[in-house]
mmCIF file of C-alpha atoms in Angstrom:
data_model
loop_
_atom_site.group_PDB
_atom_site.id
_atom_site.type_symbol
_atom_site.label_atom_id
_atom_site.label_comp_id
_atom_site.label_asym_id
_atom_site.label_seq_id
_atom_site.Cartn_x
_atom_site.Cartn_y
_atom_site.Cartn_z
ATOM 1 C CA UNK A 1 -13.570 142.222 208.036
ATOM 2 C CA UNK A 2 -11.786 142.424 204.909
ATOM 3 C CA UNK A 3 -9.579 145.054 203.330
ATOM 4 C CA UNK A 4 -8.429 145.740 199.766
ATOM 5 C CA UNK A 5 -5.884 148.259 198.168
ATOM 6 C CA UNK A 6 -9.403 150.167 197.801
ATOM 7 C CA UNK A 7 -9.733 150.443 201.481
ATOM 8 C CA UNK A 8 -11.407 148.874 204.524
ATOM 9 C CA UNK A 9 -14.864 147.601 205.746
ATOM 10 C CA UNK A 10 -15.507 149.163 209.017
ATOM 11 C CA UNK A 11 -17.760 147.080 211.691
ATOM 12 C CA UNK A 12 -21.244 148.323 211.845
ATOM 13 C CA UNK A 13 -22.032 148.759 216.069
ATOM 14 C CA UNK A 14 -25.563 150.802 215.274
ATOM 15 C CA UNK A 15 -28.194 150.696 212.502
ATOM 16 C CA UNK A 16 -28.642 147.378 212.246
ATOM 17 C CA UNK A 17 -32.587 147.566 212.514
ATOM 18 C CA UNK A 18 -31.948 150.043 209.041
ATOM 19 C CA UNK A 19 -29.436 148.240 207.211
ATOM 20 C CA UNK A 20 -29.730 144.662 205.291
ATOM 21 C CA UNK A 21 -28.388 141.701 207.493
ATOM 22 C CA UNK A 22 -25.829 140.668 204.727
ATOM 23 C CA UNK A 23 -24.496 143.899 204.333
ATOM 24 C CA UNK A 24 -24.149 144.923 208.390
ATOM 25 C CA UNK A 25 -21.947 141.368 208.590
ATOM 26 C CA UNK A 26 -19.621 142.509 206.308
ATOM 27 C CA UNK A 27 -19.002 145.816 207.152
ATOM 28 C CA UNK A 28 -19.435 149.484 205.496
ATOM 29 C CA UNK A 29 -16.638 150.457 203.113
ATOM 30 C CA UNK A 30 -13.943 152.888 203.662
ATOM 31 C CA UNK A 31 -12.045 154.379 200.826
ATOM 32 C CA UNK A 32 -8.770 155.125 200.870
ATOM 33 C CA UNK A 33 -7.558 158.672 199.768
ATOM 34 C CA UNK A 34 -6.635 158.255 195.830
ATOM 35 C CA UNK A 35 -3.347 157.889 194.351
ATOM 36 C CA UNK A 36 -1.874 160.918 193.109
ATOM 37 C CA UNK A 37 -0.360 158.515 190.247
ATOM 38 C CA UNK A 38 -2.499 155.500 188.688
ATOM 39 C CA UNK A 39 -0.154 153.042 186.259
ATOM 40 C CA UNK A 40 -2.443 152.180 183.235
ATOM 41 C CA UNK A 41 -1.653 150.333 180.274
ATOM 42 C CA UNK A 42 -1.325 151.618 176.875
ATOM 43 C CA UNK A 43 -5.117 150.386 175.464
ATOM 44 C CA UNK A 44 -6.669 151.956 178.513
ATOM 45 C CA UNK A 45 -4.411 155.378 177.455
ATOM 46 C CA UNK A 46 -5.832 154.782 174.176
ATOM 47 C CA UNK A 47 -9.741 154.414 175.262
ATOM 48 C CA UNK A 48 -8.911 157.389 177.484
ATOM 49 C CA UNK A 49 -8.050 159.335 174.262
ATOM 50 C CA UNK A 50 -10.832 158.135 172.380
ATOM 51 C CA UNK A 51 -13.345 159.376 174.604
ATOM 52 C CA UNK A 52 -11.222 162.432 175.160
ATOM 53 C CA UNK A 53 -11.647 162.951 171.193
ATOM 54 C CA UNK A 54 -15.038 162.440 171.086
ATOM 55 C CA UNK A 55 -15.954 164.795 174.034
ATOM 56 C CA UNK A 56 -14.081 167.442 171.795
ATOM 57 C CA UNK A 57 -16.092 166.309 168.581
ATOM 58 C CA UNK A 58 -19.446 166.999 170.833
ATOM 59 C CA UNK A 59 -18.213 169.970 172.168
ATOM 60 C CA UNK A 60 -17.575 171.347 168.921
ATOM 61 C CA UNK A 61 -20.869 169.911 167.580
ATOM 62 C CA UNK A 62 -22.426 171.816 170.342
ATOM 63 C CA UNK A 63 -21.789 175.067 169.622
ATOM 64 C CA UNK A 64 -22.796 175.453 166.108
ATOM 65 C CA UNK A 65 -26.422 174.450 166.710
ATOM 66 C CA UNK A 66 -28.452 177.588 166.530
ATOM 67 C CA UNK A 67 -29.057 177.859 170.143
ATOM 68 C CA UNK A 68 -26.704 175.755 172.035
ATOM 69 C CA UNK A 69 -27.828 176.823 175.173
ATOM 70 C CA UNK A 70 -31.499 174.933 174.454
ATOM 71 C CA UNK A 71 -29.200 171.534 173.994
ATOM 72 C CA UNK A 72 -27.752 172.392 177.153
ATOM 73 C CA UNK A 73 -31.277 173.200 178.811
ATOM 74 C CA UNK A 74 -32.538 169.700 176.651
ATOM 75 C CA UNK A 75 -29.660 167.683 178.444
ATOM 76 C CA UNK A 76 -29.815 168.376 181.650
ATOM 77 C CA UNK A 77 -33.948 167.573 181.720
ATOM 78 C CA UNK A 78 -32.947 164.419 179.706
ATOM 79 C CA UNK A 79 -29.964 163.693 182.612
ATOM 80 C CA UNK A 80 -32.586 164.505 185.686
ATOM 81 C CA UNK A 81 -35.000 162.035 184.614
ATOM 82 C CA UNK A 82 -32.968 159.123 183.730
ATOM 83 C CA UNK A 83 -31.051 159.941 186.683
ATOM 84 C CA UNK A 84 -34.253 159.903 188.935
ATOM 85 C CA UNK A 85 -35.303 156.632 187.312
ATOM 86 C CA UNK A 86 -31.765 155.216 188.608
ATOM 87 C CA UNK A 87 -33.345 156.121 192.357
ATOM 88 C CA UNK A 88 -36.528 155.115 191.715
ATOM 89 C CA UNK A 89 -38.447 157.679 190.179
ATOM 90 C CA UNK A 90 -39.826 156.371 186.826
ATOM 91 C CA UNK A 91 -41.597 159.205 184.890
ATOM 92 C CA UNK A 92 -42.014 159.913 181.113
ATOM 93 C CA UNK A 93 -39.925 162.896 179.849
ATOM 94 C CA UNK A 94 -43.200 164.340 178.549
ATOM 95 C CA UNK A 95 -44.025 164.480 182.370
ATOM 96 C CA UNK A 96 -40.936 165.941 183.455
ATOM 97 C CA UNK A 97 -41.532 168.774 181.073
ATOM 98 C CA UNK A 98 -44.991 169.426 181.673
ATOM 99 C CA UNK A 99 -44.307 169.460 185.663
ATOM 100 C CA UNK A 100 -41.800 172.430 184.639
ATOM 101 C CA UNK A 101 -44.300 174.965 182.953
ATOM 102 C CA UNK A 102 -45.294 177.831 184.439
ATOM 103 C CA UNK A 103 -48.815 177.996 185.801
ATOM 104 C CA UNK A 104 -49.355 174.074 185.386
ATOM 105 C CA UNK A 105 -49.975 172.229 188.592
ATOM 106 C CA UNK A 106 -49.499 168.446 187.171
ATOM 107 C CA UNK A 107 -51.253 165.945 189.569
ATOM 108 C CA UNK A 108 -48.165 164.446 190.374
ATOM 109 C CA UNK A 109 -45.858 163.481 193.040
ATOM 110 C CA UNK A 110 -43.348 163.477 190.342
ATOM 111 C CA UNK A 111 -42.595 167.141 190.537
ATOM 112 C CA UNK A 112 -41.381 168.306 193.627
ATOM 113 C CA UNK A 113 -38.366 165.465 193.304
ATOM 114 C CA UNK A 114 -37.530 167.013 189.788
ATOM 115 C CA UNK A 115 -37.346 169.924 190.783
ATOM 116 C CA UNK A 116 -34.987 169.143 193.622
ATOM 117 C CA UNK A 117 -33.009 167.482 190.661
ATOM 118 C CA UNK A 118 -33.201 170.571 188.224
ATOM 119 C CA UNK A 119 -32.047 173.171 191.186
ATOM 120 C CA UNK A 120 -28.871 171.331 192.088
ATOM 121 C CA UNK A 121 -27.817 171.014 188.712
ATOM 122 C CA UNK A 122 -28.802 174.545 188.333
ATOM 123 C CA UNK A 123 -27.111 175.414 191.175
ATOM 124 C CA UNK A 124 -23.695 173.611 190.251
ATOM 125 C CA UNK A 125 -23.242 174.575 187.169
ATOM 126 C CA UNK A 126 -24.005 178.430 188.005
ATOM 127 C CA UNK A 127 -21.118 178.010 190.770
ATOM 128 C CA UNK A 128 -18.440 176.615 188.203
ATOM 129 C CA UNK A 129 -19.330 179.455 185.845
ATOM 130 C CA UNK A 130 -19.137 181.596 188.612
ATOM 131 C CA UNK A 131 -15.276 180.434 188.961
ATOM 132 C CA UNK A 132 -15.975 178.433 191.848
ATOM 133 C CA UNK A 133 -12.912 175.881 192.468
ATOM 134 C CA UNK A 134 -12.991 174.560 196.273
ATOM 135 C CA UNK A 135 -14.578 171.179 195.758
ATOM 136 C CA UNK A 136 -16.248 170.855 199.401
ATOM 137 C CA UNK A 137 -18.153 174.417 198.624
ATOM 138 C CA UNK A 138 -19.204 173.576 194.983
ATOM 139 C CA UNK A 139 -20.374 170.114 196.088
ATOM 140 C CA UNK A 140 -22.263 171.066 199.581
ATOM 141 C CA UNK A 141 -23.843 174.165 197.692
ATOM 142 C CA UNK A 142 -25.335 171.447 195.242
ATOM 143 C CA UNK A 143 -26.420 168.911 198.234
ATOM 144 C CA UNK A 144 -28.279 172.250 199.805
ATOM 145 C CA UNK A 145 -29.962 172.962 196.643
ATOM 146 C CA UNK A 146 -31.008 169.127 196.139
ATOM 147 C CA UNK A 147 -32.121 169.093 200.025
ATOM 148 C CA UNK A 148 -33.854 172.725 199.640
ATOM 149 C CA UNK A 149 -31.862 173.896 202.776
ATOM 150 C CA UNK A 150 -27.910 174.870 203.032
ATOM 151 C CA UNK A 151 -28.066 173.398 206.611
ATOM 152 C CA UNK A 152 -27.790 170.022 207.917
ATOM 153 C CA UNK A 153 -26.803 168.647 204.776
ATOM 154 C CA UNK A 154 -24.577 165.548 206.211
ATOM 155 C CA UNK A 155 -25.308 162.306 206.137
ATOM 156 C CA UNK A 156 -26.192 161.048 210.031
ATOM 157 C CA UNK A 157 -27.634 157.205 209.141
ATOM 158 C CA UNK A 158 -26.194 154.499 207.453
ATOM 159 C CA UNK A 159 -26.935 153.903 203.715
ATOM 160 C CA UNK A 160 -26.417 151.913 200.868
ATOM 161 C CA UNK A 161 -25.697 151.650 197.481
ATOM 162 C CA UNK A 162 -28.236 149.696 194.973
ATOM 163 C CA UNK A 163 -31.632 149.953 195.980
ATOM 164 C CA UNK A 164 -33.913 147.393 196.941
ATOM 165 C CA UNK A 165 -30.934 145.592 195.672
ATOM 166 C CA UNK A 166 -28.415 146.437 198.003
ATOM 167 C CA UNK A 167 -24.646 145.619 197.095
ATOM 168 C CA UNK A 168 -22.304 147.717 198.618
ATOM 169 C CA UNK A 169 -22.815 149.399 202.916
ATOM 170 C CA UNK A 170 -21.564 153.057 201.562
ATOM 171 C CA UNK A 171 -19.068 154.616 204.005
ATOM 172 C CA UNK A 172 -19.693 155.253 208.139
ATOM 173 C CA UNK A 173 -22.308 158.345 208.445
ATOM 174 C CA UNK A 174 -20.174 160.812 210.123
ATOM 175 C CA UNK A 175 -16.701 161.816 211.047
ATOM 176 C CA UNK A 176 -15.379 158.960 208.392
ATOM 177 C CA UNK A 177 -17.526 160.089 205.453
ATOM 178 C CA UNK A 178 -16.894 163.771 206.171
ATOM 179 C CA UNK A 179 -12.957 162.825 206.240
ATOM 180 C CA UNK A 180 -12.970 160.457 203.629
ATOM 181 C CA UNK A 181 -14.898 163.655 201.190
ATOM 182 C CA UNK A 182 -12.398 166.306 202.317
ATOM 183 C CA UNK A 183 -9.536 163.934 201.513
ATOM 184 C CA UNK A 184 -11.029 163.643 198.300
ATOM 185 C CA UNK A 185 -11.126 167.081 197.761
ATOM 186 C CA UNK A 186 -8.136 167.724 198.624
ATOM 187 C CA UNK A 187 -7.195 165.179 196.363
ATOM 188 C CA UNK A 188 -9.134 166.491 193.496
ATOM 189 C CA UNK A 189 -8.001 170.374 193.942
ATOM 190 C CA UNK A 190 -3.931 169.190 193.923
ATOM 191 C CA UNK A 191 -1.729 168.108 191.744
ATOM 192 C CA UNK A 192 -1.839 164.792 190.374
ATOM 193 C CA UNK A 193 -0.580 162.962 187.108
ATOM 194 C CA UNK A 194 -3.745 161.460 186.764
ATOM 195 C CA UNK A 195 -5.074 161.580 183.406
ATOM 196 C CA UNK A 196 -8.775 163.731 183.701
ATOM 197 C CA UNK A 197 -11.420 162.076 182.693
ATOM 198 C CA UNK A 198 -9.503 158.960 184.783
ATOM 199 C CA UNK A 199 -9.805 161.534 187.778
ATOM 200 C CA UNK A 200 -13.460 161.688 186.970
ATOM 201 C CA UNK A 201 -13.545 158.235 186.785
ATOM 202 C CA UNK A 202 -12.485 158.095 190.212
ATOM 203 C CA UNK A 203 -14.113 161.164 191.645
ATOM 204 C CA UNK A 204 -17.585 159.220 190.589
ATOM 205 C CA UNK A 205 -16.930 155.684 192.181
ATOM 206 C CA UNK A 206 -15.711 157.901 195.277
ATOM 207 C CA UNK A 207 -18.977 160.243 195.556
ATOM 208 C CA UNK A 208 -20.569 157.344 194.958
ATOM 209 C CA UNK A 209 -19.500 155.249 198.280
ATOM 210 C CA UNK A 210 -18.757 157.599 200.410
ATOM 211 C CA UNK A 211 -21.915 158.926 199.654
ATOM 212 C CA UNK A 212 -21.635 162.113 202.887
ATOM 213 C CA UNK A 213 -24.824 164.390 201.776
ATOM 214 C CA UNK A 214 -28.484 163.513 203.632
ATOM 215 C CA UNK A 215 -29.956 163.985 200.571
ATOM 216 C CA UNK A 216 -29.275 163.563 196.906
ATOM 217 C CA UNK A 217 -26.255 161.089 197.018
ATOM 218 C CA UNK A 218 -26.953 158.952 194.063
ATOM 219 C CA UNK A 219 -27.449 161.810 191.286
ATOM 220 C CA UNK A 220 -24.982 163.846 193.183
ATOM 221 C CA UNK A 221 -22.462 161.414 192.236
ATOM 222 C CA UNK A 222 -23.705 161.409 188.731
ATOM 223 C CA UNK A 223 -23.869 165.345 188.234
ATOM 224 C CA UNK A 224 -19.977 165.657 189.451
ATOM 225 C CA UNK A 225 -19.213 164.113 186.358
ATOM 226 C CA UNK A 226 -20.668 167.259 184.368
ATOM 227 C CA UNK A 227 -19.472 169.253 186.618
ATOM 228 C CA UNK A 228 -15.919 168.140 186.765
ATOM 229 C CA UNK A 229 -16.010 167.998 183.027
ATOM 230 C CA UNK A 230 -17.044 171.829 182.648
ATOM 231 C CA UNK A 231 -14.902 173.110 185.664
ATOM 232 C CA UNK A 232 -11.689 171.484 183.781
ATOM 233 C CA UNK A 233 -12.572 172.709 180.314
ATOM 234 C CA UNK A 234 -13.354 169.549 178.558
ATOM 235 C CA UNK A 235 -17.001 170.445 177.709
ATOM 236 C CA UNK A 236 -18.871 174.396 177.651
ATOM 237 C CA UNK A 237 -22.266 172.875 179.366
ATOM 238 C CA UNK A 238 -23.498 169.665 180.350
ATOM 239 C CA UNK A 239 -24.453 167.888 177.279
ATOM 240 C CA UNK A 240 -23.460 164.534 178.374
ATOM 241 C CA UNK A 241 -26.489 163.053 179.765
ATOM 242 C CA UNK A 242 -24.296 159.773 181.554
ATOM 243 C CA UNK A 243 -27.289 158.053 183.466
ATOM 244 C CA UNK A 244 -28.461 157.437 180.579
ATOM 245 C CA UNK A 245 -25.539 154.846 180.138
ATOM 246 C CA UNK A 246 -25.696 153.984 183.626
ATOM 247 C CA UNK A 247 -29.446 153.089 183.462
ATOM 248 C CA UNK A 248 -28.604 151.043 179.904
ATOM 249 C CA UNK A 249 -25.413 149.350 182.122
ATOM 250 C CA UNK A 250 -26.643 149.006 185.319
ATOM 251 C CA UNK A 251 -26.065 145.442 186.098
ATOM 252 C CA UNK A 252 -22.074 145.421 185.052
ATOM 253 C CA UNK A 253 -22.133 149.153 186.722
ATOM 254 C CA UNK A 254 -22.670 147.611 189.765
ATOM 255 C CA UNK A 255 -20.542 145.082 189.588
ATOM 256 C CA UNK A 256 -17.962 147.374 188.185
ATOM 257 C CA UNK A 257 -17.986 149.799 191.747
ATOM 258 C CA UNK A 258 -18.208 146.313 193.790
ATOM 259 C CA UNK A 259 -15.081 144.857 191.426
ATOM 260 C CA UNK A 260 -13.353 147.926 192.708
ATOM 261 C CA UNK A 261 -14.228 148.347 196.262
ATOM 262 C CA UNK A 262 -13.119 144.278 196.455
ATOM 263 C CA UNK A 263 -9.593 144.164 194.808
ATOM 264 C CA UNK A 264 -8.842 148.052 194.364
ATOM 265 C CA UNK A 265 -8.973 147.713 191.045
ATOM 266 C CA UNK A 266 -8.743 150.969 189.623
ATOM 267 C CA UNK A 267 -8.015 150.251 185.740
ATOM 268 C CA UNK A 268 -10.482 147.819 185.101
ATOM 269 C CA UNK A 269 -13.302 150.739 186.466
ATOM 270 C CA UNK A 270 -11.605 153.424 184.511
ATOM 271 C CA UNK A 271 -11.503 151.810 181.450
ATOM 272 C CA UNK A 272 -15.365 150.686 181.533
ATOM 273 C CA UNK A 273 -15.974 155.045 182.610
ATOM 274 C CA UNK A 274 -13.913 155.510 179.633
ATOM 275 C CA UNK A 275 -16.325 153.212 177.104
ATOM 276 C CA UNK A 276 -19.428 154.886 178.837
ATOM 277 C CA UNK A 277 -18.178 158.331 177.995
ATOM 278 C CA UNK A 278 -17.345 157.736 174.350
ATOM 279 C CA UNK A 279 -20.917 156.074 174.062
ATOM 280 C CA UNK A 280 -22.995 158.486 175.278
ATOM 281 C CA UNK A 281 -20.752 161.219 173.470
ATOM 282 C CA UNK A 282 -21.281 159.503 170.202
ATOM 283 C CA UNK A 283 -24.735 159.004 170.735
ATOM 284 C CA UNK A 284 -25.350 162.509 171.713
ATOM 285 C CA UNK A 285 -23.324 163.538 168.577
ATOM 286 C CA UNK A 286 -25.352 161.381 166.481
ATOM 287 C CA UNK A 287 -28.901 163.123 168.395
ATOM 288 C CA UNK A 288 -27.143 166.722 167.169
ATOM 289 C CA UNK A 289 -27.387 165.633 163.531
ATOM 290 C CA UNK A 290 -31.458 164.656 163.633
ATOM 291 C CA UNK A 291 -32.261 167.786 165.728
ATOM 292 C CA UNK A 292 -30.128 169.738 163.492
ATOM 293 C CA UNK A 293 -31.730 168.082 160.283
ATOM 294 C CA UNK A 294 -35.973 168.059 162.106
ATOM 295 C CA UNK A 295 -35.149 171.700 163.129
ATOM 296 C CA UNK A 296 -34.563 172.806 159.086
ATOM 297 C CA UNK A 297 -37.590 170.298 158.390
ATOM 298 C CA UNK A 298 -40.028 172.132 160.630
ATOM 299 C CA UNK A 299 -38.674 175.650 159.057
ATOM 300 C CA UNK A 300 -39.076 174.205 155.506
ATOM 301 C CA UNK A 301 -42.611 173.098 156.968
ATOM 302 C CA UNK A 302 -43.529 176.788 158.192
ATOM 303 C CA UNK A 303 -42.509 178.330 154.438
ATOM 304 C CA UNK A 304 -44.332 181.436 154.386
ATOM 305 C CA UNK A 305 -45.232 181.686 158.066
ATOM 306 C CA UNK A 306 -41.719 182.655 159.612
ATOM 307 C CA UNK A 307 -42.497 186.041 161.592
ATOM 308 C CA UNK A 308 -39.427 186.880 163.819
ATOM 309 C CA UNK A 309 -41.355 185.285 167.287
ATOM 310 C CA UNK A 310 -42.379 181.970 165.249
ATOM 311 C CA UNK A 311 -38.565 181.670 164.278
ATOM 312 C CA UNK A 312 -37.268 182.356 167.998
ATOM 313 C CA UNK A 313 -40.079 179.551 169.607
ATOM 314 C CA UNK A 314 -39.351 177.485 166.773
ATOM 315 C CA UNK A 315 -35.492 177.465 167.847
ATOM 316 C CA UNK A 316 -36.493 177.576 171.889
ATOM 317 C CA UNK A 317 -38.544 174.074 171.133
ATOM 318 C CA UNK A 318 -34.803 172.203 171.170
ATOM 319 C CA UNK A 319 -34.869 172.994 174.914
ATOM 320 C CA UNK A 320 -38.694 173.021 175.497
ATOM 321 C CA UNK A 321 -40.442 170.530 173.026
ATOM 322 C CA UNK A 322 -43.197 170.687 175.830
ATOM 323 C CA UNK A 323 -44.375 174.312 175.706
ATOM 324 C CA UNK A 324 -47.576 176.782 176.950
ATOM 325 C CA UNK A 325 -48.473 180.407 176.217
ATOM 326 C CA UNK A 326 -47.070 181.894 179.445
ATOM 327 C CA UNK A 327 -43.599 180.119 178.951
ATOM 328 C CA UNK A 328 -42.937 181.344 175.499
ATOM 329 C CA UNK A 329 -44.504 184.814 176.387
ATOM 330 C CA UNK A 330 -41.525 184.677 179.448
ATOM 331 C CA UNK A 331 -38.818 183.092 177.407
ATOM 332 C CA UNK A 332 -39.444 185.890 174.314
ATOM 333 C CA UNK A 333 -40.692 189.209 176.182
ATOM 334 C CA UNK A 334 -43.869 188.722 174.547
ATOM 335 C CA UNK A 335 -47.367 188.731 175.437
ATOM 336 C CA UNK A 336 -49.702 185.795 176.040
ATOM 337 C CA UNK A 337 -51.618 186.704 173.249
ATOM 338 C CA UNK A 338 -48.901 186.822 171.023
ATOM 339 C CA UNK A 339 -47.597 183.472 172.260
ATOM 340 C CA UNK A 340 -51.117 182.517 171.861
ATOM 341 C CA UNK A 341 -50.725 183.243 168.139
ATOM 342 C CA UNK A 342 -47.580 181.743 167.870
ATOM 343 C CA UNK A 343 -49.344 178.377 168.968
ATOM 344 C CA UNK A 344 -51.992 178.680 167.144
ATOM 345 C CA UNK A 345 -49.990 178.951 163.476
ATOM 346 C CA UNK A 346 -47.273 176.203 164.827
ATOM 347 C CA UNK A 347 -50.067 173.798 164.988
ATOM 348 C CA UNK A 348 -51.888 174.812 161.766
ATOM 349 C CA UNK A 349 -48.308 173.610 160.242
ATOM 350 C CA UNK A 350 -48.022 170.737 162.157
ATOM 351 C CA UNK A 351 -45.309 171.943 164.678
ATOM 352 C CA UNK A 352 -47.100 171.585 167.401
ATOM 353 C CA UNK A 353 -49.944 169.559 168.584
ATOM 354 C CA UNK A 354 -51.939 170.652 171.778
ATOM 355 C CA UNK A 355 -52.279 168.150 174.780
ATOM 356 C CA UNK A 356 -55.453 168.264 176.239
ATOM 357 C CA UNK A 357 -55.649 165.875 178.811
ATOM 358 C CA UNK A 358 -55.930 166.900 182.278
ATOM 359 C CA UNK A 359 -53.119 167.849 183.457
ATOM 360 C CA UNK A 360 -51.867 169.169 180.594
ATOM 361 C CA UNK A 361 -54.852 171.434 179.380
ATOM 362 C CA UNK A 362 -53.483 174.413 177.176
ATOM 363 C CA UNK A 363 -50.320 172.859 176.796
ATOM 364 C CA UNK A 364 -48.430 171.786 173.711
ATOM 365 C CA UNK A 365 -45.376 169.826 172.640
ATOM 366 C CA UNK A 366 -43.207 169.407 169.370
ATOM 367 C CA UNK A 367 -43.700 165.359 168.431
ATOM 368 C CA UNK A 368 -40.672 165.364 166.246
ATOM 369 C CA UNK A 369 -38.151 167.189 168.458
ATOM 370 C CA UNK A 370 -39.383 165.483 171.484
ATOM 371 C CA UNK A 371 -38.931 161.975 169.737
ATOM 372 C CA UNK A 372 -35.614 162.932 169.779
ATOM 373 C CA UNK A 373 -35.489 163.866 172.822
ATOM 374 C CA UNK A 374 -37.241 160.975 174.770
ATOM 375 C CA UNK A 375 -35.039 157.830 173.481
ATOM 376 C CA UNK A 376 -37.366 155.137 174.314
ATOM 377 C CA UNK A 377 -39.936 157.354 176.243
ATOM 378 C CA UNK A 378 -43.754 156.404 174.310
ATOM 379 C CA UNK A 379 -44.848 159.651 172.808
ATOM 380 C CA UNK A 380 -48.779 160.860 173.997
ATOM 381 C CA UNK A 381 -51.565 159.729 172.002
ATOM 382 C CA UNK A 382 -52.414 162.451 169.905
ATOM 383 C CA UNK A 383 -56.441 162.730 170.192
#
């Protein structure tokens, strides 16, 4: 077995039948609990800063949208499905949407995993708004929400990290994952002079192979980032969708984690978390400006039209570009028929165009927002 400043590789005595022969030989890695200091060189201070600065710019950019809650709503369905695609789960973001509206049964296995996405990010973020601070209850409340039960959410069988491309034997189900997490959180809830989005750095790569829930580990590791980021103040909602990054990194991501569990590390993997965050926060910056310059398009398009409920769907469509009659009736305290309406003189301008393929009879979506929205995601035919 080998061992690193990281930690250890621990013999595997069970399993064996369930985990890859390469990765059984060498063992399943152990962290070691964090430093409470980590010596970094002035350019990664620097890259720290930068993406530090352009966290703020987003923030900021954020809040003067007209509805920033619907970029928060927007993100988070953006994060779930590239985050589902890194486990497997390919789906369209058109489908992810649809599979959300009320009274639409999409024939689809695709939905019941999204939703198990959307509820623990729900879930998560409603804690740390809620004030929560203890890092084992924020983090098992979102592992019962992904797993749909608040019971027996620990891990009990050995796992791994990378797929049907295994790299990395995550840590012993058990006693040692359970310790190595409350270390961690321990860790994470005292005092350190770690800079914080280097402590996020960390707290990633170290939900990431311990990996202690049953269910959910993967995008578990990836929502702590948001969550992190909101509980310490650095952003209002989660508007940094990171798998996105990930997904567009994956190969050097991997190696990155492997780099680190190897030789410990820890600068070279904070410094690449570092890049990815002031990517995807310049990107998503850059996304503000179209929505914020399609969203005065469409009103300039709807000259004449603008009744007080077209105006409040039009703004709603940042968060739900995929749309039906009974969600904007819910959403505005309006009636079906109304919403009906609405519909029916948002595609008359050309806001709206109505899918009518099965599943998606008497639903409709916003082509121009949800360009946007879907990055490289092929937009329905229109019929």
């Amino acid at each position: 077995m080998r061992s690193s400043p990281a930690g250890m590789w621990i013999p595997v005595r069970d399993g064996r039948d369930t985990v890859p022969v390469r990765l059984a030989a060498e063992g399943a890695f152990l962290p070691k609990p964090l430093p409470s200091d980590v010596l970094l060189s002035s350019r990664t201070h620097r890259g720290l800063a930068d993406a530090q600065e352009a966290l703020g710019r987003l923030d900021e950019a954020t809040v003067r949208l007209l509805d920033p809650s619907a970029l928060v709503r927007a993100t988070q369905v953006r994060e779930v499905q590239r985050s589902a695609r890194l486990d497997g789960i390919s789906t369209a973001l058109l489908e992810v949407l649809v599979s959300q509206l009320p009274g639409v049964r999409p024939d689809t296995a695709v939905e019941p995993a999204i939703t198990s996405y959307l509820r623990a990010g729900d879930t998560g973020f409603a804690a740390v708004r809620a004030g929560v601070t203890d890092h084992v209850a924020l983090m098992s409340a979102v592992a019962g929400a992904f797993g749909g039960s608040e019971s027996g959410i620990w891990r009990t069988h050995h796992t791994w990290l990378g797929g049907s491309d295994p790299f990395l034997l995550a840590s012993p189900p058990g006693a040692a994952s359970r310790a190595a997490f409350e270390q961690f959180a321990a860790w994470s809830g005292g005092e350190t002079e770690v800079p914080v989005l280097a402590k996020v750095a960390l707290g990633h790569f170290f939900h990431e192979v311990v990996r202690p829930f049953r269910h959910g580990n993967g995008h578990i590791a990836r929502l702590y980032v948001g969550l992190e980021l909101a509980r310490s103040g650095v952003l209002r909602g989660q508007v940094l969708p990171l798998s996105t990054w990930i997904d567009r990194n994956l190969g050097e991501y991997r190696a990155r984690v492997r780099l680190l569990a190897d030789e410990g590390d820890y600068e070279q993997w904070i410094s690449f978390f570092a890049n990815g965050i002031r990517a995807v926060s310049r990107e998503e910056l850059s996304l503000i400006t179209k929505l914020e310059a399609a969203h005065e398009a469409l009103h300039h398009r709807l000259s004449g039209r603008r009744t007080g409920n077209i105006r409040k769907v039009l703004t709603s469509l940042i968060a739900t570009p995929v749309t039906n009659h009974r969600q904007i009736a819910e959403l505005h305290g309006i009636t079906t028929k109304n919403a009906g309406d609405v519909c029916a003189r948002l595609v008359d301008a050309g806001v709206l165009h109505r899918l009518d393929d099965k599943p998606y009879a008497k639903a409709y979506y916003a082509p121009d927002l949800l360009r946007l929205l879907s990055l490289t995601d092929p937009l329905p035919h229109r019929p």
